[in-house]
CSV table of C-alpha atoms in Angstrom, one decimal:
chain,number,residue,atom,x,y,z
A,1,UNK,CA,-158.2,128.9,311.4
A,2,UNK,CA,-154.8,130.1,312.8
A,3,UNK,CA,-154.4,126.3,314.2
A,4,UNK,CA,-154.8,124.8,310.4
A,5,UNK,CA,-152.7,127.5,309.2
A,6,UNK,CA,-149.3,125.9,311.2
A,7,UNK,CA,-150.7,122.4,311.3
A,8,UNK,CA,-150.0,122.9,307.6
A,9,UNK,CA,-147.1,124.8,307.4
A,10,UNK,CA,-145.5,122.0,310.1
A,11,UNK,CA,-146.8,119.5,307.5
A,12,UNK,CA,-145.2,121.0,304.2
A,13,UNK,CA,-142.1,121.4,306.4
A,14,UNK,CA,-141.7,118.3,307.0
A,15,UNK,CA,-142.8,117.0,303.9
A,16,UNK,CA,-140.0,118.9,302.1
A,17,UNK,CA,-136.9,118.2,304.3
A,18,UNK,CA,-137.9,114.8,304.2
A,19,UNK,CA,-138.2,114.4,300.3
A,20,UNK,CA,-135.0,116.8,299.7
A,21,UNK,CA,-133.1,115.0,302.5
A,22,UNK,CA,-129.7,114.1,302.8
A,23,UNK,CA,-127.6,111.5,299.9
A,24,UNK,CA,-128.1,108.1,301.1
A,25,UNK,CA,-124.6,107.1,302.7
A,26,UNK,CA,-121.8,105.7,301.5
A,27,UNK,CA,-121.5,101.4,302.4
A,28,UNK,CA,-118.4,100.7,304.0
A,29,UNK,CA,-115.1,100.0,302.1
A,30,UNK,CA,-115.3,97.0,300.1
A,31,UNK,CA,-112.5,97.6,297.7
A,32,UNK,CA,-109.0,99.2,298.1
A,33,UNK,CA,-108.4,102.7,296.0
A,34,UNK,CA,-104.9,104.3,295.0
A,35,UNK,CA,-104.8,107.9,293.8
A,36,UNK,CA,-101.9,108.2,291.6
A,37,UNK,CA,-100.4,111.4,290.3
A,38,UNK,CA,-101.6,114.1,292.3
A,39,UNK,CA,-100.1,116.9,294.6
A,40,UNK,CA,-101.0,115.7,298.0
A,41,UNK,CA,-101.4,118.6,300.9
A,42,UNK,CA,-100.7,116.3,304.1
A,43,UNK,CA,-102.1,119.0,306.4
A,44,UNK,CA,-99.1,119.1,308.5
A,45,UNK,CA,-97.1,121.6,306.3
A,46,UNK,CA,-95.5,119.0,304.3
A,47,UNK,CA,-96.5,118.5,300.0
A,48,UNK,CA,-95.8,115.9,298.2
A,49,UNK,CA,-95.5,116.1,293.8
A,50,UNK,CA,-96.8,113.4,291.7
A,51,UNK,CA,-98.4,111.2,295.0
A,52,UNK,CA,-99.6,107.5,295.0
A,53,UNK,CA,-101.9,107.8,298.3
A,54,UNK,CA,-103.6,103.5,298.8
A,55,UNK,CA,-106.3,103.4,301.2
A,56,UNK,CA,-108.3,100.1,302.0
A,57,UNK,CA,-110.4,99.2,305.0
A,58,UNK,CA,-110.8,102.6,305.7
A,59,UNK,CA,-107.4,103.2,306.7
A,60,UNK,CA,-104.4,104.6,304.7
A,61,UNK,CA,-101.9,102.5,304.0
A,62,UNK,CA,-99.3,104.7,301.6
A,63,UNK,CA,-98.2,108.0,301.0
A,64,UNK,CA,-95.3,107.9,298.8
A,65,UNK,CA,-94.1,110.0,295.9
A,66,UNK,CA,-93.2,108.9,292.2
A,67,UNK,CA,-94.5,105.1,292.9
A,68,UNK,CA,-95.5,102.7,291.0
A,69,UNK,CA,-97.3,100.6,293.3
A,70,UNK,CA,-101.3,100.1,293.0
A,71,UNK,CA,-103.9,98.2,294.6
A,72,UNK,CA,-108.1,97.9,293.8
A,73,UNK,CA,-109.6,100.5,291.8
A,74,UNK,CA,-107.2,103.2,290.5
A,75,UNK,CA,-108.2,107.2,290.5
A,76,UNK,CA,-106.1,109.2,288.0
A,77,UNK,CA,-105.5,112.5,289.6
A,78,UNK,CA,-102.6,113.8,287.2
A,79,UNK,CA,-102.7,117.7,287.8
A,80,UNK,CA,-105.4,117.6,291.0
A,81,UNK,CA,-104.5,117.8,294.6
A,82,UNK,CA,-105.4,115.6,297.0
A,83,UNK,CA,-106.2,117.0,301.0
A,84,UNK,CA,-107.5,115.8,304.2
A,85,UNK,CA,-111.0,116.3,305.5
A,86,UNK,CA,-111.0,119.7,306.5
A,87,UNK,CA,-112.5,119.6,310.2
A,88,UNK,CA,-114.7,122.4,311.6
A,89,UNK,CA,-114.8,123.7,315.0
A,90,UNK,CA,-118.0,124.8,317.4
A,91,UNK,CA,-120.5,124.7,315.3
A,92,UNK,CA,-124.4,123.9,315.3
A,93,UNK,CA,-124.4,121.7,312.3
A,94,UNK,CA,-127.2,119.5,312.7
A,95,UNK,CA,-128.6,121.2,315.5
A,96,UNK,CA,-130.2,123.7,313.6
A,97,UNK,CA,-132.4,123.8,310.3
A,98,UNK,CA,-134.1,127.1,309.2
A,99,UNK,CA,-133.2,129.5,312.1
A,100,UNK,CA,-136.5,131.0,311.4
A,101,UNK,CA,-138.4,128.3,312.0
A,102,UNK,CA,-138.4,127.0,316.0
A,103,UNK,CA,-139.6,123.7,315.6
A,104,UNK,CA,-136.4,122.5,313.3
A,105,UNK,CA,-133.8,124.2,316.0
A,106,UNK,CA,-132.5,121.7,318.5
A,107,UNK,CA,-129.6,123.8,320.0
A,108,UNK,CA,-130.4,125.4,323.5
A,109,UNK,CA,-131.8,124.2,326.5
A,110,UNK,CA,-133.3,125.9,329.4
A,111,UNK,CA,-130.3,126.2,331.9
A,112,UNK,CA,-126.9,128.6,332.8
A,113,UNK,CA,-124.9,125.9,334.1
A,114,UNK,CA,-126.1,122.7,331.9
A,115,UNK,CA,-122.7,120.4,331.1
A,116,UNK,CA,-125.2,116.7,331.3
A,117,UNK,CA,-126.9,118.6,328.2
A,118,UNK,CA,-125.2,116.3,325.1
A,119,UNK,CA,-125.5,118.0,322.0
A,120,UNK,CA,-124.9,114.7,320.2
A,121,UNK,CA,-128.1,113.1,320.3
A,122,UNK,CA,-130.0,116.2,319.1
A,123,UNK,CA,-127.7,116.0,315.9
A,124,UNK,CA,-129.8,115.5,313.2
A,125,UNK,CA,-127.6,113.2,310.5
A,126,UNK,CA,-129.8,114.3,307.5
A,127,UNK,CA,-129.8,117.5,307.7
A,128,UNK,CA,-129.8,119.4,304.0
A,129,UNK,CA,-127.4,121.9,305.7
A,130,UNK,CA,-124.6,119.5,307.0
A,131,UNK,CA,-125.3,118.0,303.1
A,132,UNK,CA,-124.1,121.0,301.6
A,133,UNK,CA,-120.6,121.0,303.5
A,134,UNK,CA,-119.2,118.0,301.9
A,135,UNK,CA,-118.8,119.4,298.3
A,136,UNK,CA,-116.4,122.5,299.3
A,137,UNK,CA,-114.2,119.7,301.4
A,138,UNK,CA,-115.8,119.6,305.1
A,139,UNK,CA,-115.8,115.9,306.4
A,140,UNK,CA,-115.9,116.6,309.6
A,141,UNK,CA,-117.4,119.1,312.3
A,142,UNK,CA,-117.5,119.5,316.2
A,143,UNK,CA,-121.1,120.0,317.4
A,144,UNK,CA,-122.0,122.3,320.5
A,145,UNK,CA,-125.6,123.2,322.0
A,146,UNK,CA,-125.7,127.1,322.6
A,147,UNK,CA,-127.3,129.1,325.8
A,148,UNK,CA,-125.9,129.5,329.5
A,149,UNK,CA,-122.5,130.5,331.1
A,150,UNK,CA,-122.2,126.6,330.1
A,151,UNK,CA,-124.2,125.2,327.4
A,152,UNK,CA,-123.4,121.5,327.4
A,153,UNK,CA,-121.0,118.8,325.8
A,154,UNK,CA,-119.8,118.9,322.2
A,155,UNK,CA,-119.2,116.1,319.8
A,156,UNK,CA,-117.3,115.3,316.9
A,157,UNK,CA,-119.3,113.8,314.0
A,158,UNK,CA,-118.3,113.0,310.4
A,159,UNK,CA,-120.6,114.1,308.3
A,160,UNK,CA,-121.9,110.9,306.1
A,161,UNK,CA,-124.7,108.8,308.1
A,162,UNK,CA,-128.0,107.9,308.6
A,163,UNK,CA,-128.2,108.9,312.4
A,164,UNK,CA,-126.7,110.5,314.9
A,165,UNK,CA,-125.2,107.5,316.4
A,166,UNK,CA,-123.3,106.8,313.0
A,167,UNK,CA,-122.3,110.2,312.9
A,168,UNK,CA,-120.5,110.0,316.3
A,169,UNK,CA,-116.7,110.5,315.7
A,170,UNK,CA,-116.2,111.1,319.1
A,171,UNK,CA,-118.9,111.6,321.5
A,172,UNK,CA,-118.8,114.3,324.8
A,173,UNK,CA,-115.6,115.5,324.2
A,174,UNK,CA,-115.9,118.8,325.5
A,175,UNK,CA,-117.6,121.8,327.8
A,176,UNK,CA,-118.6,125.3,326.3
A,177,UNK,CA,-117.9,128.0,328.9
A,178,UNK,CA,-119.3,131.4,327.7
A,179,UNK,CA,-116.8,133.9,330.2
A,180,UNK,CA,-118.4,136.8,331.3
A,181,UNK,CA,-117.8,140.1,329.3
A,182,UNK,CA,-116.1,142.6,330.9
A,183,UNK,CA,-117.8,145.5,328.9
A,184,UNK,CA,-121.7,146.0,328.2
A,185,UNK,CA,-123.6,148.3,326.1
A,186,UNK,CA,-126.4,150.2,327.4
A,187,UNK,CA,-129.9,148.2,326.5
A,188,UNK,CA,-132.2,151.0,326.3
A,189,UNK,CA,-135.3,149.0,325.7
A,190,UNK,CA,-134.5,148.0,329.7
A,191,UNK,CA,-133.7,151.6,330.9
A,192,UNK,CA,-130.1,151.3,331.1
A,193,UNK,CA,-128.5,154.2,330.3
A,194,UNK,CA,-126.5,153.7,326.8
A,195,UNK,CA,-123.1,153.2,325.7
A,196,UNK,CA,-120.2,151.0,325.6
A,197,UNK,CA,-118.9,150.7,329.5
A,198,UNK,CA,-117.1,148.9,331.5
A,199,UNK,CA,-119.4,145.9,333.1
A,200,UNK,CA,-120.5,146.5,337.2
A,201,UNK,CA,-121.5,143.0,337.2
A,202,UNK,CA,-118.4,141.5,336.1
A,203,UNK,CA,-116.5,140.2,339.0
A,204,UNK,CA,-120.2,138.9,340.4
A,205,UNK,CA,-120.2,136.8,337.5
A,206,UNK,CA,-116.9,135.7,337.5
A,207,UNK,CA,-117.1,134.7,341.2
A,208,UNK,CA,-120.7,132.4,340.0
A,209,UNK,CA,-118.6,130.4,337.5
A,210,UNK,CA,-116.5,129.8,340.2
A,211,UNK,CA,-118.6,128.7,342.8
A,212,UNK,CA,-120.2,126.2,340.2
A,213,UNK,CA,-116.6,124.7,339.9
A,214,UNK,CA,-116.0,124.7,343.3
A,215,UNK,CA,-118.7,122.8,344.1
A,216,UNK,CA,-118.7,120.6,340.9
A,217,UNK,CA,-115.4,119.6,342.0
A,218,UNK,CA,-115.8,118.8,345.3
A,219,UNK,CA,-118.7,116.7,344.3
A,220,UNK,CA,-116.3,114.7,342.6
A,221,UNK,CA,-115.2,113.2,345.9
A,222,UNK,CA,-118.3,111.6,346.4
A,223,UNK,CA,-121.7,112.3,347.4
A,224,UNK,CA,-124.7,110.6,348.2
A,225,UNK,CA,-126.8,113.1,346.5
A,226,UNK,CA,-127.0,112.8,342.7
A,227,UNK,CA,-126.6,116.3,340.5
A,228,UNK,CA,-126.5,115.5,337.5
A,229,UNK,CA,-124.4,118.8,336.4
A,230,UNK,CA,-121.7,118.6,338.7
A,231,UNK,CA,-121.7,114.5,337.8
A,232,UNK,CA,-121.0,115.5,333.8
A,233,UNK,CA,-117.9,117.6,334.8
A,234,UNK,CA,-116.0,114.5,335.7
A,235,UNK,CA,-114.3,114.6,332.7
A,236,UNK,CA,-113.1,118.5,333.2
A,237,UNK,CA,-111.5,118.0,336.7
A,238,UNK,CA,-109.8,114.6,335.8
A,239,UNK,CA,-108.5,115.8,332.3
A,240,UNK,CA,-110.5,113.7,329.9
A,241,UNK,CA,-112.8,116.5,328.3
A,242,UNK,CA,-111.4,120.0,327.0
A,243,UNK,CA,-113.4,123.2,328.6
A,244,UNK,CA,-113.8,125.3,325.5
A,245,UNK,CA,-113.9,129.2,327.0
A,246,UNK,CA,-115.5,131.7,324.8
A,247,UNK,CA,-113.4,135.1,325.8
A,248,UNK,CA,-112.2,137.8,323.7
A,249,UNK,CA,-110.5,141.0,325.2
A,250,UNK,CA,-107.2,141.2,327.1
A,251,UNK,CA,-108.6,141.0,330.7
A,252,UNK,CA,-110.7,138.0,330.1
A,253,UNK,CA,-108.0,136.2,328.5
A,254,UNK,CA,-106.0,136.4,331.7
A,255,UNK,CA,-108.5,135.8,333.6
A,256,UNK,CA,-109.1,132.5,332.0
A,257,UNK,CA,-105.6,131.8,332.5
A,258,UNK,CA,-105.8,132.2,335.9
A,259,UNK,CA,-108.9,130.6,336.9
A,260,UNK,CA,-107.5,127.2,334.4
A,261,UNK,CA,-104.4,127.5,336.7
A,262,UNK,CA,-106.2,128.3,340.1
A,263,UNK,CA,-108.4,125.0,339.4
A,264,UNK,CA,-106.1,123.1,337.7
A,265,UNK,CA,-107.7,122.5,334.7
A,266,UNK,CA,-105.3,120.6,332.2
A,267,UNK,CA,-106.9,121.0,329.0
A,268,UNK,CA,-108.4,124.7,328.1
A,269,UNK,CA,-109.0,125.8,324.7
A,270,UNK,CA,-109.5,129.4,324.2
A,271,UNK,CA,-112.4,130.6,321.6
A,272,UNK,CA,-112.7,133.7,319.9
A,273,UNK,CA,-109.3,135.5,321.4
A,274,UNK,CA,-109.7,138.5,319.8
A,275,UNK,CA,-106.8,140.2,321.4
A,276,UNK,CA,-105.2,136.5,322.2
A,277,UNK,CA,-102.3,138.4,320.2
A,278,UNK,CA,-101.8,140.8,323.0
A,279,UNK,CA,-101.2,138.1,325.5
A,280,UNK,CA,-100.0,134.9,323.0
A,281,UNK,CA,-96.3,134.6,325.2
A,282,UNK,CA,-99.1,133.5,328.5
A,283,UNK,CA,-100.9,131.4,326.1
A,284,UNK,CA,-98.2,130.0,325.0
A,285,UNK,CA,-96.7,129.7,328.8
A,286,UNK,CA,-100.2,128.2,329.5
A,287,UNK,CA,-100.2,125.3,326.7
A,288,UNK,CA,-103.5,126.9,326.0
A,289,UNK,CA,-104.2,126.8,322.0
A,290,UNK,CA,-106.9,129.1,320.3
A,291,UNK,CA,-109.8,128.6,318.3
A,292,UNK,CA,-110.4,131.8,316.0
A,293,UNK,CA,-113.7,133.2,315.0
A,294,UNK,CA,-114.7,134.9,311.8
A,295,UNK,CA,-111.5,135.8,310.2
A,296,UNK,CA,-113.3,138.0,307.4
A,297,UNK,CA,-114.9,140.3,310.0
A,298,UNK,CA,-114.6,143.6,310.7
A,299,UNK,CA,-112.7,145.1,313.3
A,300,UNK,CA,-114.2,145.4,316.9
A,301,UNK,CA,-113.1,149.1,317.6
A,302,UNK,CA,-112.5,151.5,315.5
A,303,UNK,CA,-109.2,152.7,316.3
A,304,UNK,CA,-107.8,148.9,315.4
A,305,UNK,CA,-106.2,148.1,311.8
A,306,UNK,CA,-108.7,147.4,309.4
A,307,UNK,CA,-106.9,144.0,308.8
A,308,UNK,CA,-106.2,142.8,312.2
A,309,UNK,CA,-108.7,140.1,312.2
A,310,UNK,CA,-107.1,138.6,309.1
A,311,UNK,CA,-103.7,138.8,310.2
A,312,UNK,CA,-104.7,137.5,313.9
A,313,UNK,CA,-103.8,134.0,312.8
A,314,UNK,CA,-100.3,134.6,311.9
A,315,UNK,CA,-99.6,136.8,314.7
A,316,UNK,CA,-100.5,133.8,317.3
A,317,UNK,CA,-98.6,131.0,314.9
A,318,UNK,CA,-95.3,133.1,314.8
A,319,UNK,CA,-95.9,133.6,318.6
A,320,UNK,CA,-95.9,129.9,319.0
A,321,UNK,CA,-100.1,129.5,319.6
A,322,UNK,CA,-101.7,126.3,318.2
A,323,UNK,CA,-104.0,127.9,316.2
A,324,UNK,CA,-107.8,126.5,314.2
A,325,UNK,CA,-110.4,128.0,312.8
A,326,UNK,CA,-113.8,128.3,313.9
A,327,UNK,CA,-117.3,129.8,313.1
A,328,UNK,CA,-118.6,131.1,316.2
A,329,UNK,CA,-121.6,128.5,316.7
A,330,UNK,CA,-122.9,129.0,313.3
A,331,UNK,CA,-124.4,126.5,311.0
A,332,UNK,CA,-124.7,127.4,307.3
A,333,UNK,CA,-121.3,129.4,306.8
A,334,UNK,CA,-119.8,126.4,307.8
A,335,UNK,CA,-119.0,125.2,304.2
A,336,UNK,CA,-116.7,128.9,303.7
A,337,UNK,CA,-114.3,127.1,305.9
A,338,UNK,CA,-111.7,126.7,303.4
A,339,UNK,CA,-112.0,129.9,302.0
A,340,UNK,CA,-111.6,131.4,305.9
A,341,UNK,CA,-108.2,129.6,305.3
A,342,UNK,CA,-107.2,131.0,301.8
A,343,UNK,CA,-108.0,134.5,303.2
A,344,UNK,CA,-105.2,134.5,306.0
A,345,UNK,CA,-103.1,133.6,303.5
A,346,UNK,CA,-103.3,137.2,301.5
A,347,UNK,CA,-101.9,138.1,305.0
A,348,UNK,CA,-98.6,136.6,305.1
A,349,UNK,CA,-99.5,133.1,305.9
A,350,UNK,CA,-98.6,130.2,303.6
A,351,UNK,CA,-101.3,128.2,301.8
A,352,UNK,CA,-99.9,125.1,303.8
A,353,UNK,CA,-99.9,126.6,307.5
A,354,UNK,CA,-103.4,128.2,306.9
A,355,UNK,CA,-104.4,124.3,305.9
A,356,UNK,CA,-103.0,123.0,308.7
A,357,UNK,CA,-105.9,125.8,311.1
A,358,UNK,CA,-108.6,123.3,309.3
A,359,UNK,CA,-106.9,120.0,309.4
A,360,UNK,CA,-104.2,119.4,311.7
A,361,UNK,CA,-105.0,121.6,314.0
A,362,UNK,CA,-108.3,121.2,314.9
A,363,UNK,CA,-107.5,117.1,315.2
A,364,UNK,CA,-105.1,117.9,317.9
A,365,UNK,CA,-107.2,120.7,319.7
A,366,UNK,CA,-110.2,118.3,320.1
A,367,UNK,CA,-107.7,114.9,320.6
A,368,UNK,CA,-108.6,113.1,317.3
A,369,UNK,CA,-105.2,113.3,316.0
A,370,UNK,CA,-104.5,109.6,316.1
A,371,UNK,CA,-106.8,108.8,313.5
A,372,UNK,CA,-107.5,112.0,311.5
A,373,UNK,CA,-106.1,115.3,310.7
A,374,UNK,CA,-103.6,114.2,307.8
A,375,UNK,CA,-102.7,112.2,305.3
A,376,UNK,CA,-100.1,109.6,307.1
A,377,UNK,CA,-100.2,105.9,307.2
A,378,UNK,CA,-102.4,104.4,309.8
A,379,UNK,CA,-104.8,107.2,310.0
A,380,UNK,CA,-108.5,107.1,308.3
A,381,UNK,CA,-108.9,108.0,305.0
A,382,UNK,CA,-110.7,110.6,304.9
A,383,UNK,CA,-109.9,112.9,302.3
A,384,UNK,CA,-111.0,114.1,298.9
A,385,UNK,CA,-109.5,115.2,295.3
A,386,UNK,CA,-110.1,118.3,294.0
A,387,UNK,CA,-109.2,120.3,290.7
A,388,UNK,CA,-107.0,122.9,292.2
A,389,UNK,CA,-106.2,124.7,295.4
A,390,UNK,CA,-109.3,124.1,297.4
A,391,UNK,CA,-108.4,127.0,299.8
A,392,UNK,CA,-109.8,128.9,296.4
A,393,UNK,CA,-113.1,129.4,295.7
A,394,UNK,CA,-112.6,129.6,292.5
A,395,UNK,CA,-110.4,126.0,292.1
A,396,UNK,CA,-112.0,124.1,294.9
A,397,UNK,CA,-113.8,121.8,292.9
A,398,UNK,CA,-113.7,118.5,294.6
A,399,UNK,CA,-114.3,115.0,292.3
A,400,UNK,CA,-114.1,112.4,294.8
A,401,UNK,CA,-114.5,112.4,298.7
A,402,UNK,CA,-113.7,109.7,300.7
A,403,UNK,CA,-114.8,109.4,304.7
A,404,UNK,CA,-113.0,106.5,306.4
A,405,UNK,CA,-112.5,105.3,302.8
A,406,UNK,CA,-116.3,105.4,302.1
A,407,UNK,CA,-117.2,106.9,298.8
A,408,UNK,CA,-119.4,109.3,299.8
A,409,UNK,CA,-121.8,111.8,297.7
A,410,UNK,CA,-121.2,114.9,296.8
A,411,UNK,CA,-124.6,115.7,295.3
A,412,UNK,CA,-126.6,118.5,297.7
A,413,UNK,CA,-129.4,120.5,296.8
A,414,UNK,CA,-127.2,123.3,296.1
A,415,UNK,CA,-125.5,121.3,293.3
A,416,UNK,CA,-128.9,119.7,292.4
A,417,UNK,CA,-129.9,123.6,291.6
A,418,UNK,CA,-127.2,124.5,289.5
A,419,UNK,CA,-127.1,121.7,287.6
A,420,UNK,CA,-130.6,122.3,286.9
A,421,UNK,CA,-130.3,126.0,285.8
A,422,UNK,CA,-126.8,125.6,284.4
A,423,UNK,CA,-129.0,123.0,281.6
A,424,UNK,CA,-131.9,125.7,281.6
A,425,UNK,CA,-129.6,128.8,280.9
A,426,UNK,CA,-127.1,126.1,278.5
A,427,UNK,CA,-130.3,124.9,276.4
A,428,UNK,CA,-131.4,129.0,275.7
């Protein structure tokens, strides 16, 4: 009976994601567009009043104020604002469905020390969740596996396609080193004895990540033995792939500074840095930019200020730190991103630097910059209009979204329910 019971919940399960599954994608450019009158938010600080933005072939080929000049279809956005794609950082997006349910999570493997494990062909391109990021402004998203001291390669993916392989924006660009704490709390459940104390394993653990790069890179000099973990660090040691290095209290940060410099290790992007502010001049030093988590937290002791994780962005941008925000491997708060953004900027940070921690930014961090990040000639169009300030929940109502000038969808189930009850509650 028990067997029947989840043969049919797999059933219904599948059933509904697959009837309430993703818009159909957008076909490729056909036609040339030109927004004409709108405030455009390049994403690199820089606004431009009354805009004529043309984009054809997927590419942008204007950005110029008060002109006249039009080509193909012509979008009247008199009093809107026009942005980039805003770009989210480590996320599971795709990876993950219900949490609740096993079978629709995709996101760990068995493994500590698992780089070969690509987190891009587990990315699941209809996914109701990575549906529901497009209509608050979220284009595009970097995809991680979790699990492990290192959990495997991450991906870039825009987020508009019928498969994974569409959805590649660019593919293994990056490790996800999880540092070892340097504090633990007591798991009584194990017998340890409780409370928040300094961690007797630490410097055991620190020593195993680096025996695993060690030996990962002298592997590199050839072997006649394959290992297929040591093999997917390539990249790391020759400066191709970033090593993304979760750490968050003063003593790991300079520990990761160290150990990037001991192994020379060229591009290192710090995540989480919740005390990177104590150390930003070394960070700075180290070219080593910083990928925030969870700016509308709480503080991690109690003795800090009750604000310092919203004003931890503009205390590493006035230091000097490159500086994105990220969402600490989660999947469904993804689509607050641009709210994240509008928060710092109750904290003494301009609405136009905050865009740039979700646009520019990010690009650059993940080496995407070429082709995406803001609105210049050359790079893709992928942007979208909305009403008013979309770092504003309350404005960031988006009309049209565009990725690599497709004209994509912004229909999700979310919106499908509102618009259903918003008739139901309007017809009473």
């Amino acid at each position: 009976m028990k067997a029947l019971y989840r043969i049919l919940v797999a059933v219904v399960f599948i059933f509904g994601t697959t009837a309430y599954g993703q818009q159909t994608p957008a076909d490729t450019q056909a036609t040339a567009y030109t927004i004409t009158g709108a405030t455009a938010h390049l994403g690199n600080g820089d606004v431009i009043k009354n805009a004529t933005i043309i984009f054809e072939n997927g590419k942008i080929t204007s950005v110029e104020s008060n002109s006249t000049a039009t080509k193909g279809e012509v979008i009247n956005a008199q009093g809107k604002h026009v942005y980039p794609g805003f770009i989210a950082t480590n996320t599971t997006l795709g990876l993950v469905e219900v949490g609740a349910v096993r079978q629709s999570n995709d996101d760990d493997e068995i493994g500590d020390f698992i780089p070969h494990v690509r987190g891009i062909i587990a990315y699941n391109a209809e996914s109701k969740v990575v549906e529901s990021m497009r209509p608050n402004g979220v284009l595009l998203a970097q995809i991680r596996p979790v699990g492990g001291m290192i959990s495997g390669s991450s991906s870039v993916v825009q987020l508009d396609a019928w498969n994974w392989e569409d959805a590649a924006y660019k593919t293994d660009e990056g490790i996800f080193l999880d540092w070892p704490n340097t504090m633990t709390r007591g798991r009584w459940w194990l017998g340890e004895e409780p409370g928040f104390k300094p961690s007797k394993k630490y410097a055991e653990e620190v020593q195993t990540v680096k025996n695993f790069f060690s030996n990962a890179k002298a592997y590199q000099g050839g072997s006649r033995i394959t290992n297929l973990p040591y093999q997917a660090m390539k990249g790391v040691f020759d400066g191709t792939q970033k090593v993304y290095i979760s750490a968050n209290d003063q003593r790991q940060i300079l520990d990761v500074i160290a150990f990037a410099k001991a192994y020379d290790l060229k591009n290192i992007v710090l995540v989480g840095g919740y005390q990177a502010y104590k150390v930003a001049s070394e960070l700075v030093a180290a070219n080593i930019p910083v990928i925030l988590q969870r700016v509308q937290g709480l503080p991690s002791m109690e003795d800090h200020d009750y604000d310092l994780p919203y004003r931890m962005p503009k205390l590493l941008m006035d230091a000097g730190v490159t500086v994105a925000l990220g969402y600490d491997a989660e999947y469904w708060q993804v689509r607050n991103l641009p709210f994240y953004a509008g928060q710092v900027t109750q904290f003494g940070m301009s609405d136009e630097d905050a865009l740039k921690m979700i646009t520019e930014n990010p690009a650059k961090i993940m080496g995407i910059s070429n082709t995406t990040g803001t609105l210049e000639v050359g790079k893709d169009a992928t942007l979208f209009i909305s009403d008013g300030n979309a770092l504003d929940m309350r404005t960031n109502q988006l009309s049209r979204a565009f990725i690599q000038g497709r004209d994509i969808s912004l229909e999700s189930h979310q919106t499908r329910l509102w618009k259903r009850y918003a008739e139901k509650y309007n017809n009473d």
